[in-house]
Amino acid sequence: MGLFRQYGDNQKYKSVLRNGAMTAILLFLAVLTLFPIYYMVISSFGPPNEIGAASYTLFPKYVTLDSYKFFFGFSKSSFRWIVNSMIVAGVVTLSNVVFAGMAGYAFAKVRFPGSKFLFFLLLFAMMVPYQVTQVPLYILVANVLKLTDTYTALIVPSLVTFYNVFMAKQFFSSLPTSILEAARTEGCNQFQILIKIVIPISKTILSVMAIMTFMGSWNTFFWPFLICNNEQMQTIQVGLKNFSFANTTYFSPMMAGATISALPMFILFFTLQKYFLEGVTVGAVKG
Amino acid sequence: MQTAKKRKRLNNDAKWGYVFVFVPIVSFIIFTLYPVVQAAIVSFQSYKPLKTEFVGFSNYSNTLKNGLFFKSIWNTAVYTAVTVPISILVAFIISILLVPFKKRSQSFFKAVFYLPGIASGVALSFVWKWIFDPLPSGLLNSVIRAFGIQNQNWLGSSQTAMLSLIIMTIFSGLGSTVIIYVAALLGIDPTYYEVANIDGATFLQRIKYVVWPMVKPTTVFLTITGVINAFQAFQTAYLMTGGGPDHATTMVGLLIFNNAFKYFNYGEACAQALLLAGIIAVFAVFQFKVMAADVEY
């Protein structure tokens, strides 16, 4: 007996009816939620004309890739934007998995003086609103270090996010200490334990972390927007925004650009869906 | 002998501990601690590339005399007060509807509701701008006409601009809330329902007396993180309306961003950011005190 009443065999029609109604409501909401994405993709196959009367439709009469050509023809750098985003998101993801993984393990299972205090510092860092650090960070990176238009400027501030450290620590704390202790008495040092024991049994959490970090980095807009003025060094999100500035009336090419910017995420999502969905709950359990 | 060995082992552990946390700590010092201290300093300055002056509290007093600052706080509060409860309520209802289904169907719907969240804010803003097209042929206008509602100048009118952003926010962000609620609902021990059934509880009574109290820790978590995020939200406003029309959608975050990077008034931007941080902190503590009073973790 659960939340919903179970009907006996003679009342089976009632449960069919109820489940049907529930499915209908869910499907209706699902269609509403999916609509913007559907609309984006479907419109991207329209012709790259300036918007006029009746130029958008829910069911296109014919499909053309001209809008994609238009988008890539707009700037010599459009492919470069994608490559830049790949480089930045790739490095940020790798460094987060390595450094947040190591730190999370240290805070969870390694005893060292000051570990509580240092962890508290990182928790504090998570609470600081982005608005507080953005101006000094910009002054530091752009004016003091003169790193404008470099990969370093795009990557280094996100080298390791404290949320990932926190998430890793939460997970590693749940590992049984006994196996780690056993390895310890066998003469392994902490580094060997991490490499040989902890990482092999933590592949799921590390994959979740990798995917969430990659997605965050790929979709981030403001920092690259601030720090990169040179068209060659922009990421796809910044390029996309600039494209829309220059072509406000070209509806289909804008949608083509948006689709391209979202495509890698869609591919990742449909191949690794399980990790995406898991990633949401990992940080939220036991609030 | 034994203790000496143990001490050596601890020392060795400590050494590795520091190696493991080295990068995050350095990153914390450079990218959080230094900027926070610097923000506090800059907030008392009139920052210019060549000649920086100490101006005392004038950035703060200017801010507190500025009607736009309070308007932006009000806008942010409205945005938060509408998006957070509605998102949570809608997601809760969806999760309740999802519970009786098989795991496969649950995963399907979870994926569907999550999907808009993986597209970037920039991409979503493109689509929604066209959905909110003010012309009668615009998408949302065509839909509401079917219900006999007259044409709206969605993003272009100060009456409806905030509403438009709220609609967009709610529809784009349901996924993760649904996923978290479903996990919480599946964690409820079925015996509670049995007991409630023996007592003759109706479906709504089961929701009210069993489900809602049981998922309260989740609701508290979602509300607090939701409020913190909503208070900092400004990307949607920046991309969709730029804060207009007539500052109807200027959020605090956007005001700060504009002060900093449009008008290069770093001092006032930092002062406002610190005020915002203070407001968020007070809210978070207050909410936690009120909501979590009877929650056991």
XYZ file of C-alpha atoms in Angstrom:
584
model
C 0.000 0.000 0.000
C 1.559 3.220 -1.100
C 0.601 6.825 -1.427
C -1.941 5.912 -4.092
C -4.791 3.525 -3.454
C -4.484 0.110 -5.041
C -7.752 -1.026 -6.567
C -8.871 -4.615 -6.462
C -9.388 -6.681 -9.613
C -13.074 -5.796 -9.893
C -12.213 -2.079 -9.925
C -9.285 -2.249 -12.267
C -10.860 0.327 -14.594
C -10.490 2.920 -11.827
C -6.747 2.568 -11.639
C -6.485 2.602 -15.438
C -8.546 5.757 -15.491
C -6.487 7.425 -12.773
C -3.139 6.519 -14.310
C -4.393 7.719 -17.671
C -5.329 11.088 -16.229
C -1.983 11.394 -14.483
C -0.103 10.495 -17.638
C -2.097 13.079 -19.564
C -1.213 15.840 -17.094
C 2.456 14.848 -17.083
C 2.606 14.692 -20.867
C 0.979 18.102 -21.126
C 3.560 19.634 -18.775
C 6.336 17.759 -20.578
C 5.267 19.200 -23.921
C 5.220 22.708 -22.436
C 8.703 22.241 -20.965
C 10.172 20.760 -24.104
C 8.561 23.265 -26.415
C 11.329 25.936 -26.340
C 13.951 23.326 -27.175
C 11.833 21.853 -29.954
C 11.159 25.321 -31.299
C 14.867 26.183 -31.244
C 15.918 23.078 -33.139
C 13.069 23.080 -35.643
C 13.470 26.780 -36.463
C 17.188 26.363 -37.058
C 16.353 24.439 -40.234
C 14.489 27.385 -41.704
C 15.892 29.601 -44.460
C 18.283 32.376 -43.387
C 16.018 35.231 -44.404
C 15.345 38.362 -42.458
C 12.328 37.956 -40.322
C 9.116 39.016 -41.970
C 5.499 38.103 -41.780
C 4.704 34.483 -41.006
C 8.283 33.337 -41.019
C 8.052 31.120 -38.058
C 6.159 27.943 -37.973
C 5.929 24.928 -35.730
C 6.118 22.453 -38.587
C 8.554 23.525 -41.306
C 7.558 22.873 -44.899
C 11.090 22.237 -46.003
C 14.373 21.718 -44.234
C 17.583 23.502 -45.124
C 20.981 23.828 -43.520
C 21.494 27.317 -44.955
C 21.023 28.963 -41.579
C 23.902 26.905 -40.208
C 26.048 28.039 -43.144
C 24.974 31.605 -42.438
C 25.973 31.286 -38.798
C 29.394 29.855 -39.590
C 29.846 32.399 -42.379
C 29.212 35.311 -40.030
C 32.605 35.208 -38.382
C 35.901 33.607 -39.296
C 36.147 32.592 -35.657
C 32.920 30.632 -35.258
C 34.702 27.270 -35.319
C 37.344 28.714 -33.057
C 34.638 29.585 -30.475
C 33.640 25.955 -30.270
C 37.257 24.847 -29.991
C 37.861 27.450 -27.275
C 34.861 26.259 -25.313
C 36.047 22.666 -25.665
C 39.540 23.543 -24.425
C 38.325 25.616 -21.490
C 35.586 23.208 -20.401
C 37.914 20.230 -20.897
C 40.747 21.621 -18.787
C 38.394 22.936 -16.106
C 36.678 19.549 -15.895
C 39.931 17.625 -15.630
C 41.417 19.927 -13.024
C 38.232 19.886 -10.960
C 38.044 16.107 -10.898
C 41.719 15.836 -9.901
C 41.942 18.643 -7.351
C 38.438 18.475 -5.896
C 38.735 14.701 -5.729
C 42.040 14.867 -3.847
C 40.863 17.597 -1.501
C 37.526 15.910 -0.875
C 39.327 12.725 0.082
C 41.732 14.593 2.357
C 38.914 16.375 4.184
C 36.925 13.165 4.529
C 39.509 10.569 5.464
C 42.988 11.997 6.085
C 43.781 13.326 9.553
C 45.888 16.458 9.521
C 46.034 19.503 11.798
C 43.764 22.320 10.652
C 41.638 20.223 8.319
C 38.383 21.308 9.984
C 39.366 24.945 9.791
C 40.432 24.753 6.154
C 37.199 22.986 5.224
C 35.241 25.661 7.023
C 37.065 28.283 4.953
C 35.961 26.582 1.743
C 32.374 26.373 3.014
C 32.523 30.096 3.665
C 33.772 30.631 0.119
C 30.700 28.833 -1.215
C 28.440 31.324 0.555
C 30.046 34.436 -0.944
C 27.814 35.801 -3.708
C 29.366 36.062 -7.132
C 28.701 39.816 -7.195
C 31.128 40.448 -4.340
C 34.130 38.878 -6.020
C 33.459 39.808 -9.647
C 34.904 43.338 -9.605
C 38.135 42.591 -7.677
C 38.585 39.422 -9.704
C 38.244 41.349 -12.916
C 40.692 44.027 -11.738
C 43.132 41.317 -10.669
C 43.014 39.294 -13.861
C 42.637 42.119 -16.380
C 44.517 45.049 -14.856
C 47.058 43.544 -12.479
C 47.983 40.274 -14.170
C 47.148 41.568 -17.684
C 45.691 38.236 -18.741
C 42.864 39.518 -20.940
C 42.226 37.277 -23.954
C 44.149 34.284 -22.671
C 43.141 30.731 -21.875
C 44.729 31.227 -18.464
C 42.213 33.949 -17.624
C 39.333 31.764 -18.810
C 40.457 28.681 -16.934
C 42.286 29.570 -13.744
C 39.443 31.084 -11.675
C 37.461 27.846 -12.134
C 40.410 25.482 -11.677
C 38.688 23.950 -8.694
C 35.254 24.939 -7.415
C 34.514 24.550 -3.733
C 31.152 23.028 -4.454
C 32.966 20.092 -6.054
C 35.280 19.747 -3.049
C 32.216 19.716 -0.816
C 30.448 17.139 -2.981
C 33.532 14.895 -3.066
C 33.965 15.172 0.687
C 30.336 14.208 1.285
C 30.762 11.126 -0.855
C 34.143 10.002 0.465
C 32.925 10.343 4.058
C 30.475 7.531 3.343
C 33.243 5.085 2.339
C 34.024 2.490 5.013
C 37.153 3.500 6.913
C 38.071 -0.129 7.568
C 39.331 -0.896 4.049
C 41.381 2.278 4.038
C 42.814 1.361 7.441
C 43.659 -2.113 6.184
C 45.618 -0.652 3.271
C 47.242 1.711 5.704
C 48.573 -1.143 7.858
C 49.792 -2.888 4.706
C 52.115 0.066 4.323
C 50.369 2.113 1.632
C 50.712 5.856 1.948
C 47.706 8.114 1.462
C 48.530 8.781 -2.172
C 48.641 5.060 -2.947
C 45.375 4.507 -1.106
C 43.746 7.256 -3.134
C 44.988 5.897 -6.465
C 44.603 2.189 -5.830
C 41.531 1.943 -3.633
C 39.482 5.118 -3.467
C 39.402 6.136 -7.124
C 38.429 2.697 -8.478
C 35.400 2.543 -6.176
C 34.418 6.173 -6.786
C 34.125 6.244 -10.542
C 30.449 7.155 -10.481
C 30.789 10.210 -8.280
C 33.827 11.389 -10.228
C 31.938 10.992 -13.506
C 29.000 12.919 -12.101
C 31.363 15.666 -11.022
C 33.045 15.722 -14.412
C 29.754 16.031 -16.266
C 28.281 18.722 -14.059
C 31.518 20.713 -14.236
C 31.760 20.379 -17.998
C 28.183 21.553 -18.399
C 28.691 24.507 -16.064
C 31.853 25.576 -17.823
C 30.418 25.123 -21.310
C 27.360 27.227 -20.518
C 29.082 29.960 -18.547
C 28.669 33.377 -20.083
C 29.632 36.352 -17.950
C 33.251 35.652 -17.103
C 34.368 34.892 -20.686
C 32.229 37.821 -21.812
C 34.131 40.156 -19.476
C 37.608 38.826 -19.969
C 37.742 38.180 -23.727
C 37.422 41.032 -26.185
C 39.344 39.452 -29.030
C 36.984 37.530 -31.271
C 39.563 34.758 -31.622
C 39.513 34.044 -27.893
C 35.786 34.069 -27.266
C 33.838 31.023 -26.207
C 30.765 29.817 -28.058
C 28.358 31.481 -25.603
C 30.014 34.879 -26.009
C 30.246 34.464 -29.770
C 26.598 33.518 -29.873
C 25.648 36.640 -27.958
C 27.690 38.831 -30.306
C 26.128 37.126 -33.298
C 22.677 37.968 -31.963
C 23.710 41.579 -31.443
C 24.733 41.892 -35.067
C 21.848 39.915 -36.552
C 18.768 40.652 -34.458
C 16.427 40.054 -37.365
C 17.908 36.818 -38.671
C 15.723 34.407 -36.801
C 16.731 31.021 -38.196
C 20.497 31.620 -38.092
C 20.161 32.691 -34.447
C 18.375 29.447 -33.676
C 21.033 27.569 -35.624
C 23.705 29.179 -33.458
C 21.775 28.385 -30.299
C 21.340 24.777 -31.425
C 25.054 24.464 -32.142
C 25.896 25.847 -28.714
C 23.579 23.338 -27.077
C 24.410 20.341 -29.283
C 27.430 19.015 -27.342
C 25.358 19.155 -24.160
C 22.473 17.291 -25.791
C 24.842 14.596 -27.024
C 26.367 14.233 -23.573
C 22.941 14.237 -21.967
C 21.506 11.524 -24.146
C 24.536 9.274 -23.809
C 25.226 9.826 -20.100
C 21.763 10.673 -18.821
C 22.130 8.594 -15.684
C 25.028 10.710 -14.453
C 23.221 13.973 -15.131
C 20.192 12.904 -13.147
C 22.344 11.534 -10.352
C 24.345 14.755 -10.251
C 21.287 16.685 -9.153
C 20.629 14.608 -6.067
C 24.247 14.137 -4.984
C 24.535 17.630 -3.571
C 21.043 17.670 -2.141
C 20.815 14.587 0.020
C 20.686 15.393 3.714
C 20.358 19.149 3.239
C 57.931 2.077 19.881
C 54.309 1.648 18.952
C 53.474 5.313 19.539
C 56.553 6.486 17.655
C 55.463 4.476 14.652
C 51.967 5.807 14.919
C 53.203 9.370 15.161
C 55.352 8.911 12.104
C 52.364 7.542 10.276
C 50.276 10.543 11.275
C 53.003 12.886 10.109
C 53.110 11.123 6.799
C 49.306 11.351 6.586
C 49.400 15.035 7.427
C 51.948 15.657 4.697
C 49.681 14.039 2.101
C 46.670 15.846 3.547
C 48.293 19.194 2.892
C 49.373 18.137 -0.597
C 45.804 17.093 -1.418
C 44.188 20.337 -0.273
C 46.928 22.617 -1.593
C 45.324 23.710 -4.865
C 41.845 24.443 -3.462
C 43.349 26.433 -0.604
C 45.574 28.478 -2.913
C 42.595 28.970 -5.210
C 40.541 30.078 -2.208
C 43.160 32.635 -1.198
C 43.579 34.111 -4.677
C 40.051 33.887 -6.039
C 37.868 34.306 -2.949
C 39.693 35.672 0.078
C 41.711 38.293 -1.790
C 38.706 39.497 -3.829
C 36.480 39.698 -0.750
C 39.040 41.782 1.152
C 39.655 43.843 -1.959
C 35.908 44.376 -2.452
C 35.672 45.742 1.077
C 38.572 48.125 0.374
C 37.288 49.209 -3.041
C 33.867 49.903 -1.546
C 35.453 52.791 0.373
C 37.223 54.144 -2.676
C 36.520 55.979 -5.841
C 38.439 53.537 -8.001
C 40.196 54.890 -11.048
C 42.985 53.258 -13.030
C 45.475 56.015 -12.239
C 44.222 57.935 -9.247
C 42.289 56.042 -6.585
C 40.835 58.094 -3.756
C 39.556 57.116 -0.364
C 35.993 58.376 -0.115
C 34.807 56.976 3.202
C 31.240 55.765 3.345
C 30.032 57.814 0.404
C 29.594 54.759 -1.870
C 27.322 53.274 0.754
C 25.420 56.487 1.454
C 24.988 57.129 -2.272
C 23.592 53.658 -2.664
C 21.172 54.062 0.209
C 19.995 57.392 -1.201
C 19.544 55.855 -4.625
C 15.948 54.991 -5.467
C 17.109 52.623 -8.194
C 18.925 50.451 -5.660
C 15.732 49.961 -3.672
C 13.748 49.422 -6.820
C 16.186 46.711 -7.854
C 15.927 45.106 -4.416
C 12.149 45.196 -4.732
C 12.299 43.660 -8.218
C 14.595 40.940 -6.977
C 12.324 40.272 -4.010
C 9.259 40.001 -6.272
C 11.110 37.720 -8.681
C 12.251 35.529 -5.781
C 8.919 35.504 -3.969
C 7.103 34.343 -7.111
C 9.570 31.983 -8.798
C 10.741 30.038 -5.746
C 7.377 28.973 -4.237
C 5.730 28.321 -7.615
C 8.667 26.273 -8.890
C 8.673 24.234 -5.701
C 4.908 23.712 -5.736
C 4.751 22.723 -9.411
C 7.726 20.405 -9.020
C 6.128 18.854 -5.919
C 2.893 18.154 -7.794
C 4.796 16.683 -10.748
C 6.774 14.452 -8.382
C 3.604 13.214 -6.674
C 2.188 12.336 -10.087
C 5.433 10.584 -11.021
C 5.689 8.356 -7.953
C 3.300 5.535 -8.952
C 4.951 5.080 -12.350
C 7.579 2.495 -13.196
C 11.218 3.481 -12.953
C 11.587 3.742 -16.730
C 8.741 6.222 -17.095
C 10.040 8.177 -14.119
C 13.465 8.475 -15.725
C 11.865 9.534 -18.989
C 9.910 12.358 -17.393
C 12.827 13.400 -15.193
C 14.975 13.695 -18.311
C 12.291 15.692 -20.127
C 11.880 18.208 -17.319
C 15.633 18.493 -16.912
C 16.374 19.040 -20.594
C 15.904 22.851 -20.799
C 18.388 23.173 -17.945
C 21.272 21.844 -20.011
C 20.929 24.489 -22.724
C 22.865 27.659 -21.986
C 21.169 30.810 -20.753
C 22.206 32.540 -23.966
C 20.579 29.891 -26.169
C 17.398 29.838 -24.078
C 17.176 33.618 -24.146
C 17.110 33.548 -27.955
C 14.178 31.178 -28.039
C 12.197 32.872 -25.323
C 12.641 36.277 -26.943
C 10.767 34.922 -29.924
C 8.162 33.220 -27.796
C 7.525 36.631 -26.227
C 7.365 38.342 -29.623
C 5.028 41.356 -29.126
C 3.456 41.095 -32.584
C 0.026 39.453 -32.837
C 1.704 36.666 -34.822
C 4.053 36.044 -31.878
C 3.874 32.634 -30.293
C 2.609 33.373 -26.819
C 0.294 36.051 -28.189
C -1.239 33.507 -30.553
C -1.793 31.156 -27.652
C -3.419 33.683 -25.328
C -5.603 34.952 -28.150
C -7.150 31.496 -28.251
C -8.242 32.126 -24.674
C -9.601 35.550 -25.566
C -6.822 37.530 -23.899
C -5.650 40.548 -25.816
C -2.233 41.050 -27.323
C 0.600 41.723 -24.865
C 3.847 43.574 -25.372
C 5.542 40.966 -23.169
C 9.133 42.116 -22.688
C 8.486 45.624 -23.956
C 6.045 46.764 -21.298
C 6.898 47.423 -17.675
C 3.586 45.747 -16.784
C 4.501 42.341 -18.158
C 8.310 42.261 -18.460
C 8.878 40.800 -14.994
C 6.050 38.306 -15.501
C 7.721 37.178 -18.724
C 11.041 36.565 -16.978
C 9.255 34.676 -14.220
C 7.447 32.401 -16.695
C 10.714 31.676 -18.459
C 12.570 30.956 -15.221
C 9.935 28.561 -13.913
C 9.743 26.555 -17.120
C 13.503 26.290 -17.569
C 14.374 25.201 -14.054
C 11.809 22.593 -12.993
C 13.971 19.573 -13.725
C 16.361 19.484 -10.820
C 13.627 20.293 -8.295
C 11.491 17.442 -9.621
C 14.410 15.015 -9.449
C 15.204 15.950 -5.860
C 11.554 15.645 -4.784
C 11.108 12.266 -6.449
C 14.161 10.990 -4.586
C 12.707 12.307 -1.328
C 9.263 10.796 -2.014
C 10.702 7.388 -2.818
C 12.558 7.524 0.488
C 9.344 7.615 2.534
C 8.733 4.371 4.403
C 5.454 2.809 3.064
C 4.372 1.870 6.595
C 3.436 5.501 7.149
C 0.860 5.249 4.367
C -0.470 2.012 5.807
C -0.966 3.597 9.184
C -2.657 6.579 7.563
C -4.937 4.234 5.602
C -5.967 2.342 8.708
C -6.934 5.707 10.149
C -9.048 6.232 7.037
C -7.057 9.149 5.630
C -8.087 10.429 2.206
C -5.537 11.030 -0.541
C -5.244 14.730 0.283
C -4.944 13.936 3.971
C -2.132 11.497 3.206
C -0.372 14.278 1.290
C -0.916 16.784 4.066
C -0.143 14.628 7.097
C 2.357 12.130 5.741
C 4.076 13.311 2.566
C 4.456 17.023 3.223
C 5.970 16.650 6.727
C 8.228 13.832 5.527
C 9.714 15.858 2.660
C 10.025 19.018 4.726
C 13.836 18.847 4.996
C 13.933 18.687 1.196
C 11.544 21.614 0.908
C 13.670 23.643 3.326
C 16.783 22.831 1.334
C 15.126 23.742 -1.969
C 13.682 26.965 -0.597
C 16.921 28.207 0.903
C 19.094 27.358 -2.105
C 16.324 28.672 -4.385
C 16.178 32.021 -2.571
C 19.964 32.366 -2.520
C 20.155 31.680 -6.254
C 17.192 33.873 -7.150
C 18.664 36.782 -5.234
C 21.807 36.579 -7.305
C 20.035 35.949 -10.601
C 20.618 38.528 -13.274
C 21.730 36.652 -16.375
C 18.164 36.179 -17.604
C 17.380 39.864 -17.110
C 20.631 40.914 -18.750
C 20.045 38.761 -21.815
C 16.291 39.236 -22.169
C 15.538 42.850 -21.262
C 18.772 44.487 -20.165
C 16.851 45.546 -17.055
C 14.215 47.540 -18.895
C 11.727 48.749 -19.727
C 11.866 51.620 -17.258
C 13.990 49.466 -14.900
C 11.061 47.103 -14.401
C 13.379 44.093 -14.534
C 16.559 45.574 -13.045
C 17.680 43.027 -10.459
C 20.278 43.911 -7.823
C 22.770 41.636 -9.534
C 22.235 43.437 -12.819
C 22.473 46.881 -11.219
C 25.814 45.894 -9.694
C 27.025 44.462 -12.977
C 26.068 47.631 -14.852
C 27.669 49.884 -12.252
C 30.860 47.898 -12.501
C 31.231 47.105 -16.160
C 29.059 49.650 -17.942
C 29.784 52.760 -15.876
C 33.078 51.498 -14.349
C 31.961 52.709 -10.958
C 33.799 49.939 -9.135
C 33.473 51.514 -5.691
C 29.707 51.712 -5.716
C 29.422 48.279 -7.322
C 31.458 46.758 -4.489
C 29.467 48.599 -1.833
C 26.224 47.330 -3.358
C 27.578 43.802 -3.682
C 28.473 43.736 0.003
C 25.027 45.036 0.927
C 23.534 42.278 -1.235
C 25.713 39.681 0.486
C 24.486 40.987 3.830
C 20.845 40.763 2.753
C 21.306 37.213 1.464
C 23.044 36.145 4.666
C 20.294 37.614 6.872
C 17.605 35.947 4.745
C 19.347 32.585 4.764
C 19.780 32.557 8.528
C 16.245 33.819 9.126
C 14.720 31.254 6.766
C 16.709 28.472 8.264
C 15.615 29.465 11.768
C 11.955 29.717 10.824
C 11.608 26.793 8.471
C 13.978 24.334 10.025
C 12.697 24.901 13.550
C 10.923 21.552 13.691
C 12.999 19.655 11.154
C 15.220 16.892 12.388
C 18.273 16.168 10.314
